[in-house]
Amino acid sequence: MALNVLVVDDSAVMRAMILKTLRLSGLPLNELHEAADGLEGLTLLKNNWIDLALVDINMPVMNGEELIAKVREIPELADLAIVVVSTESSATRIQSLRAKGAGFVHKPFTPEMLRQIIVEMTGISDE
Amino acid sequence: MNKQNAGALYKAGLSVFEDLGLMLPTPELDESQLEATPAAAALVRFDGPISGTLVVVLFGEDLLPSLTANMLGEMETPSEEQQKDALREVTNVICGNMLPNLSGLDAVFNLDTPEVLANPGNAPELGTPDTLVRIGLDSGRADLQLYLTRR
């Protein structure tokens, strides 16, 4: 199985970095989608089959926490694998995100860190 | 200058320029790095157990284009918009990594959206920074200025 991935981040440079890292990860990838805020991301999730969403927290229009809450309310999307990619360091906030079933990777991340959390959250492997 | 704050800021900056910017920071600044002129700057305001503003000033005309190209993984010169985006992101990530070094992992902070300054040589009227650290990068340097709000 190859993953259809959505990257949601208001920084186009960060989205490009994440996509570049994904392409170099060795993980099997299919479609790669991008969104600049949570609302745009939610629309893409509703209209496309996506296996994994990599989501920033601080974004305009709809932030990452709001996006995750919306996704968990929609039966067709409720089980979506989500990894938060953020500068957030508060243990309380990170625990709250994990309680909503999201993985977490801290910026700046290494390719290995991103790959490991994706494998954990999706169960996918290139082996 | 508070040594603990300086250490926290330096550690955060080092990590971000190395891991996000794929650069090799130098602990000692040479003459060309010290004489480089301000080329770009951004700030981010934060609020939590402590509040204030972090300003990141990049010195040397080639530094931001080089940093942005590294982040994008491209050889071509990035657009001005890409460079501003990269600077905002770097400022945001440095701040996000500095704060737990200052206040611990249990502290909860809110960060505003980072802003690129129109005139990098003239930071807003923030006064004298409480903490200033300098990181050598290629032929330029980054000055990280921390201003704390008195309550």
CSV table of C-alpha atoms in Angstrom, one decimal:
chain,number,residue,atom,x,y,z
A,1,MET,CA,0.0,0.0,0.0
A,2,ALA,CA,1.3,3.5,-0.8
A,3,LEU,CA,0.2,6.4,1.3
A,4,ASN,CA,-1.9,9.4,0.2
A,5,VAL,CA,-0.6,12.2,2.4
A,6,LEU,CA,-1.9,15.7,3.2
A,7,VAL,CA,0.5,18.3,4.6
A,8,VAL,CA,-1.3,21.2,6.4
A,9,ASP,CA,1.0,24.2,7.3
A,10,ASP,CA,0.7,27.9,6.7
A,11,SER,CA,4.3,28.1,5.7
A,12,ALA,CA,4.8,27.1,2.0
A,13,VAL,CA,8.5,26.6,2.8
A,14,MET,CA,7.8,24.2,5.7
A,15,ARG,CA,5.3,22.3,3.5
A,16,ALA,CA,8.0,21.9,0.9
A,17,MET,CA,10.5,20.7,3.5
A,18,ILE,CA,8.1,18.1,4.8
A,19,LEU,CA,7.3,16.9,1.3
A,20,LYS,CA,11.0,16.7,0.5
A,21,THR,CA,11.6,14.7,3.6
A,22,LEU,CA,8.8,12.4,2.8
A,23,ARG,CA,10.1,11.7,-0.7
A,24,LEU,CA,13.5,10.9,0.8
A,25,SER,CA,12.1,8.7,3.5
A,26,GLY,CA,11.8,5.6,1.5
A,27,LEU,CA,8.2,5.2,2.5
A,28,PRO,CA,5.8,4.2,-0.2
A,29,LEU,CA,3.9,7.3,-1.3
A,30,ASN,CA,1.1,7.9,-3.7
A,31,GLU,CA,-0.7,11.3,-3.9
A,32,LEU,CA,0.7,14.2,-2.0
A,33,HIS,CA,-1.7,17.1,-1.1
A,34,GLU,CA,-1.0,20.5,0.5
A,35,ALA,CA,-3.1,22.9,2.4
A,36,ALA,CA,-2.3,26.3,4.0
A,37,ASP,CA,-4.8,26.2,6.8
A,38,GLY,CA,-7.1,23.8,8.6
A,39,LEU,CA,-10.2,24.7,6.7
A,40,GLU,CA,-8.4,24.1,3.3
A,41,GLY,CA,-7.1,20.8,4.8
A,42,LEU,CA,-10.6,19.7,5.9
A,43,THR,CA,-12.0,20.4,2.4
A,44,LEU,CA,-9.2,18.3,0.9
A,45,LEU,CA,-9.9,15.5,3.4
A,46,LYS,CA,-13.6,15.4,2.5
A,47,ASN,CA,-12.9,15.3,-1.2
A,48,ASN,CA,-9.9,12.9,-1.4
A,49,TRP,CA,-8.9,9.6,0.0
A,50,ILE,CA,-6.1,10.4,2.4
A,51,ASP,CA,-4.3,8.0,4.6
A,52,LEU,CA,-2.1,10.4,6.7
A,53,ALA,CA,-2.3,14.1,7.6
A,54,LEU,CA,0.7,16.0,8.8
A,55,VAL,CA,-0.7,19.1,10.6
A,56,ASP,CA,0.8,22.3,12.0
A,57,ILE,CA,-0.9,23.8,15.1
A,58,ASN,CA,-0.6,27.6,14.7
A,59,MET,CA,-2.4,28.5,11.5
A,60,PRO,CA,-4.8,31.2,10.4
A,61,VAL,CA,-8.5,30.5,9.6
A,62,MET,CA,-8.6,27.1,11.3
A,63,ASN,CA,-5.8,25.9,13.5
A,64,GLY,CA,-4.5,22.4,13.8
A,65,GLU,CA,-6.3,21.6,17.0
A,66,GLU,CA,-9.6,22.7,15.5
A,67,LEU,CA,-8.9,20.6,12.4
A,68,ILE,CA,-8.2,17.5,14.5
A,69,ALA,CA,-11.4,18.0,16.5
A,70,LYS,CA,-13.5,18.4,13.2
A,71,VAL,CA,-11.9,15.3,11.7
A,72,ARG,CA,-12.7,13.2,14.7
A,73,GLU,CA,-16.4,14.2,14.5
A,74,ILE,CA,-16.8,13.0,10.9
A,75,PRO,CA,-17.4,9.3,10.9
A,76,GLU,CA,-15.6,8.7,7.5
A,77,LEU,CA,-12.5,10.5,8.7
A,78,ALA,CA,-12.5,9.7,12.4
A,79,ASP,CA,-9.8,7.1,12.2
A,80,LEU,CA,-7.5,9.1,10.0
A,81,ALA,CA,-3.8,8.9,11.0
A,82,ILE,CA,-2.7,12.4,12.1
A,83,VAL,CA,0.8,13.6,13.0
A,84,VAL,CA,1.2,17.1,14.4
A,85,VAL,CA,4.4,18.8,13.3
A,86,SER,CA,4.8,21.8,15.5
A,87,THR,CA,7.1,24.0,17.6
A,88,GLU,CA,4.7,23.3,20.5
A,89,SER,CA,6.6,22.2,23.6
A,90,SER,CA,4.0,22.3,26.4
A,91,ALA,CA,3.6,18.8,27.8
A,92,THR,CA,0.0,19.6,28.6
A,93,ARG,CA,-0.8,20.6,25.0
A,94,ILE,CA,1.1,17.6,23.6
A,95,GLN,CA,-0.7,15.2,25.9
A,96,SER,CA,-4.1,16.8,24.8
A,97,LEU,CA,-3.2,16.2,21.1
A,98,ARG,CA,-2.1,12.6,21.9
A,99,ALA,CA,-5.4,12.0,23.7
A,100,LYS,CA,-7.1,12.9,20.4
A,101,GLY,CA,-5.2,10.1,18.7
A,102,ALA,CA,-2.6,12.3,17.0
A,103,GLY,CA,1.1,11.6,16.9
A,104,PHE,CA,3.6,14.4,17.5
A,105,VAL,CA,6.9,15.5,16.1
A,106,HIS,CA,8.7,18.6,17.2
A,107,LYS,CA,10.2,21.2,14.8
A,108,PRO,CA,13.0,21.1,13.9
A,109,PHE,CA,12.7,17.5,13.0
A,110,THR,CA,15.1,15.1,11.4
A,111,PRO,CA,14.0,12.8,8.5
A,112,GLU,CA,14.4,9.8,10.9
A,113,MET,CA,12.0,11.4,13.5
A,114,LEU,CA,9.4,12.0,10.8
A,115,ARG,CA,9.7,8.6,9.3
A,116,GLN,CA,9.5,6.8,12.7
A,117,ILE,CA,6.3,8.6,13.8
A,118,ILE,CA,4.7,7.9,10.4
A,119,VAL,CA,5.5,4.2,10.6
A,120,GLU,CA,4.1,4.2,14.2
A,121,MET,CA,0.9,6.0,13.2
A,122,THR,CA,0.2,4.1,9.9
A,123,GLY,CA,1.8,0.8,10.4
A,124,ILE,CA,3.3,1.1,7.0
A,125,SER,CA,6.9,0.1,6.2
A,126,ASP,CA,9.1,0.0,3.2
A,127,GLU,CA,10.5,-3.4,4.2
B,1,MET,CA,22.5,39.8,30.6
B,2,ASN,CA,20.9,36.7,32.1
B,3,LYS,CA,23.3,33.7,31.4
B,4,GLN,CA,20.4,31.2,31.6
B,5,ASN,CA,18.4,33.1,29.0
B,6,ALA,CA,21.4,33.5,26.8
B,7,GLY,CA,22.1,29.8,27.0
B,8,ALA,CA,18.5,28.9,26.2
B,9,LEU,CA,18.4,31.2,23.2
B,10,TYR,CA,21.7,30.1,21.9
B,11,LYS,CA,20.8,26.4,22.2
B,12,ALA,CA,17.5,27.0,20.4
B,13,GLY,CA,19.1,29.1,17.6
B,14,LEU,CA,21.9,26.5,17.1
B,15,SER,CA,19.5,23.7,16.8
B,16,VAL,CA,17.2,25.5,14.3
B,17,PHE,CA,20.0,26.7,12.0
B,18,GLU,CA,21.6,23.3,12.0
B,19,ASP,CA,18.5,21.1,11.7
B,20,LEU,CA,16.1,23.3,9.8
B,21,GLY,CA,18.5,25.5,7.9
B,22,LEU,CA,21.1,22.7,7.3
B,23,MET,CA,23.9,25.2,8.1
B,24,LEU,CA,27.1,24.9,10.1
B,25,PRO,CA,27.0,27.6,12.9
B,26,THR,CA,30.4,28.8,14.1
B,27,PRO,CA,30.8,29.6,17.8
B,28,GLU,CA,33.5,32.2,17.1
B,29,LEU,CA,32.7,35.1,14.8
B,30,ASP,CA,35.4,36.2,12.3
B,31,GLU,CA,35.9,39.8,11.1
B,32,SER,CA,33.7,39.4,8.0
B,33,GLN,CA,30.8,38.0,10.1
B,34,LEU,CA,31.1,40.9,12.6
B,35,GLU,CA,31.2,43.5,9.9
B,36,ALA,CA,28.3,42.1,7.9
B,37,THR,CA,25.4,44.4,7.5
B,38,PRO,CA,21.8,43.6,8.5
B,39,ALA,CA,19.9,42.1,5.6
B,40,ALA,CA,16.6,40.7,7.0
B,41,ALA,CA,14.8,40.6,10.3
B,42,ALA,CA,11.6,39.2,11.8
B,43,LEU,CA,10.0,39.2,15.2
B,44,VAL,CA,7.5,37.0,17.1
B,45,ARG,CA,5.7,38.0,20.2
B,46,PHE,CA,4.9,35.4,22.9
B,47,ASP,CA,2.7,35.3,26.0
B,48,GLY,CA,2.7,32.9,28.9
B,49,PRO,CA,4.4,32.6,32.3
B,50,ILE,CA,6.8,35.1,30.8
B,51,SER,CA,6.0,37.4,27.9
B,52,GLY,CA,8.0,39.3,25.4
B,53,THR,CA,9.3,39.5,21.8
B,54,LEU,CA,12.1,37.6,20.0
B,55,VAL,CA,13.7,39.4,17.1
B,56,VAL,CA,15.9,37.5,14.6
B,57,VAL,CA,18.2,39.7,12.5
B,58,LEU,CA,20.2,38.1,9.7
B,59,PHE,CA,23.5,39.9,8.7
B,60,GLY,CA,25.0,39.4,5.2
B,61,GLU,CA,23.1,39.6,1.9
B,62,ASP,CA,23.6,35.9,1.0
B,63,LEU,CA,22.5,34.4,4.3
B,64,LEU,CA,18.7,34.4,3.9
B,65,PRO,CA,18.7,33.2,0.3
B,66,SER,CA,21.1,30.5,1.3
B,67,LEU,CA,19.1,29.5,4.3
B,68,THR,CA,15.9,29.4,2.3
B,69,ALA,CA,17.4,27.3,-0.5
B,70,ASN,CA,18.7,24.8,2.0
B,71,MET,CA,15.2,24.5,3.6
B,72,LEU,CA,13.7,24.0,0.2
B,73,GLY,CA,16.4,21.7,-1.0
B,74,GLU,CA,16.8,23.7,-4.2
B,75,MET,CA,19.8,25.1,-6.0
B,76,GLU,CA,18.0,28.1,-7.6
B,77,THR,CA,17.7,31.4,-5.8
B,78,PRO,CA,14.4,31.4,-3.8
B,79,SER,CA,11.8,34.1,-4.5
B,80,GLU,CA,11.5,37.1,-2.1
B,81,GLU,CA,8.2,35.6,-0.8
B,82,GLN,CA,9.9,32.2,-0.1
B,83,GLN,CA,12.7,34.0,1.8
B,84,LYS,CA,10.2,35.9,4.0
B,85,ASP,CA,8.3,32.7,4.6
B,86,ALA,CA,11.5,30.9,5.6
B,87,LEU,CA,12.5,33.8,7.9
B,88,ARG,CA,9.1,33.8,9.6
B,89,GLU,CA,9.3,30.0,10.1
B,90,VAL,CA,12.9,30.1,11.5
B,91,THR,CA,11.9,32.9,13.9
B,92,ASN,CA,8.8,30.9,15.0
B,93,VAL,CA,10.7,27.7,15.5
B,94,ILE,CA,13.6,29.4,17.5
B,95,CYS,CA,11.0,31.0,19.8
B,96,GLY,CA,9.1,27.7,20.2
B,97,ASN,CA,12.3,25.9,21.1
B,98,MET,CA,13.6,28.7,23.4
B,99,LEU,CA,10.6,29.0,25.6
B,100,PRO,CA,10.7,25.5,27.2
B,101,ASN,CA,14.4,26.1,27.9
B,102,LEU,CA,13.4,29.2,29.9
B,103,SER,CA,10.2,28.0,31.6
B,104,GLY,CA,10.1,24.2,31.5
B,105,LEU,CA,7.9,21.8,29.6
B,106,ASP,CA,4.8,22.3,31.8
B,107,ALA,CA,4.6,26.0,30.8
B,108,VAL,CA,1.9,26.9,28.2
B,109,PHE,CA,2.7,29.8,25.8
B,110,ASN,CA,0.8,31.4,22.9
B,111,LEU,CA,2.9,32.7,20.0
B,112,ASP,CA,1.7,35.4,17.6
B,113,THR,CA,2.2,35.1,13.9
B,114,PRO,CA,5.8,36.1,13.1
B,115,GLU,CA,6.3,39.4,11.2
B,116,VAL,CA,9.1,40.3,8.8
B,117,LEU,CA,10.5,43.8,9.6
B,118,ALA,CA,10.5,46.3,6.7
B,119,ASN,CA,13.8,47.7,7.9
B,120,PRO,CA,16.2,45.0,9.3
B,121,GLY,CA,18.6,47.6,10.6
B,122,ASN,CA,16.0,49.3,12.7
B,123,ALA,CA,14.1,47.1,15.0
B,124,PRO,CA,10.9,48.5,16.4
B,125,GLU,CA,11.0,50.6,19.6
B,126,LEU,CA,11.6,47.7,21.9
B,127,GLY,CA,14.5,49.3,23.7
B,128,THR,CA,17.6,47.3,24.6
B,129,PRO,CA,17.3,43.6,24.4
B,130,ASP,CA,17.4,41.7,27.7
B,131,THR,CA,19.4,39.0,26.0
B,132,LEU,CA,21.4,39.1,22.8
B,133,VAL,CA,23.2,36.1,21.3
B,134,ARG,CA,25.2,36.0,18.0
B,135,ILE,CA,25.6,32.9,15.9
B,136,GLY,CA,28.1,32.8,13.0
B,137,LEU,CA,26.6,31.5,9.8
B,138,ASP,CA,28.6,31.3,6.5
B,139,SER,CA,29.9,34.7,5.8
B,140,GLY,CA,27.3,36.4,8.0
B,141,ARG,CA,25.6,36.0,11.3
B,142,ALA,CA,22.3,35.8,13.1
B,143,ASP,CA,21.6,38.1,16.1
B,144,LEU,CA,18.9,36.7,18.4
B,145,GLN,CA,17.4,39.5,20.5
B,146,LEU,CA,15.1,38.7,23.4
B,147,TYR,CA,13.0,41.4,24.9
B,148,LEU,CA,11.0,40.5,28.0
B,149,THR,CA,7.9,42.4,29.0
B,150,ARG,CA,7.9,43.8,32.6
B,151,ARG,CA,4.6,43.3,34.4
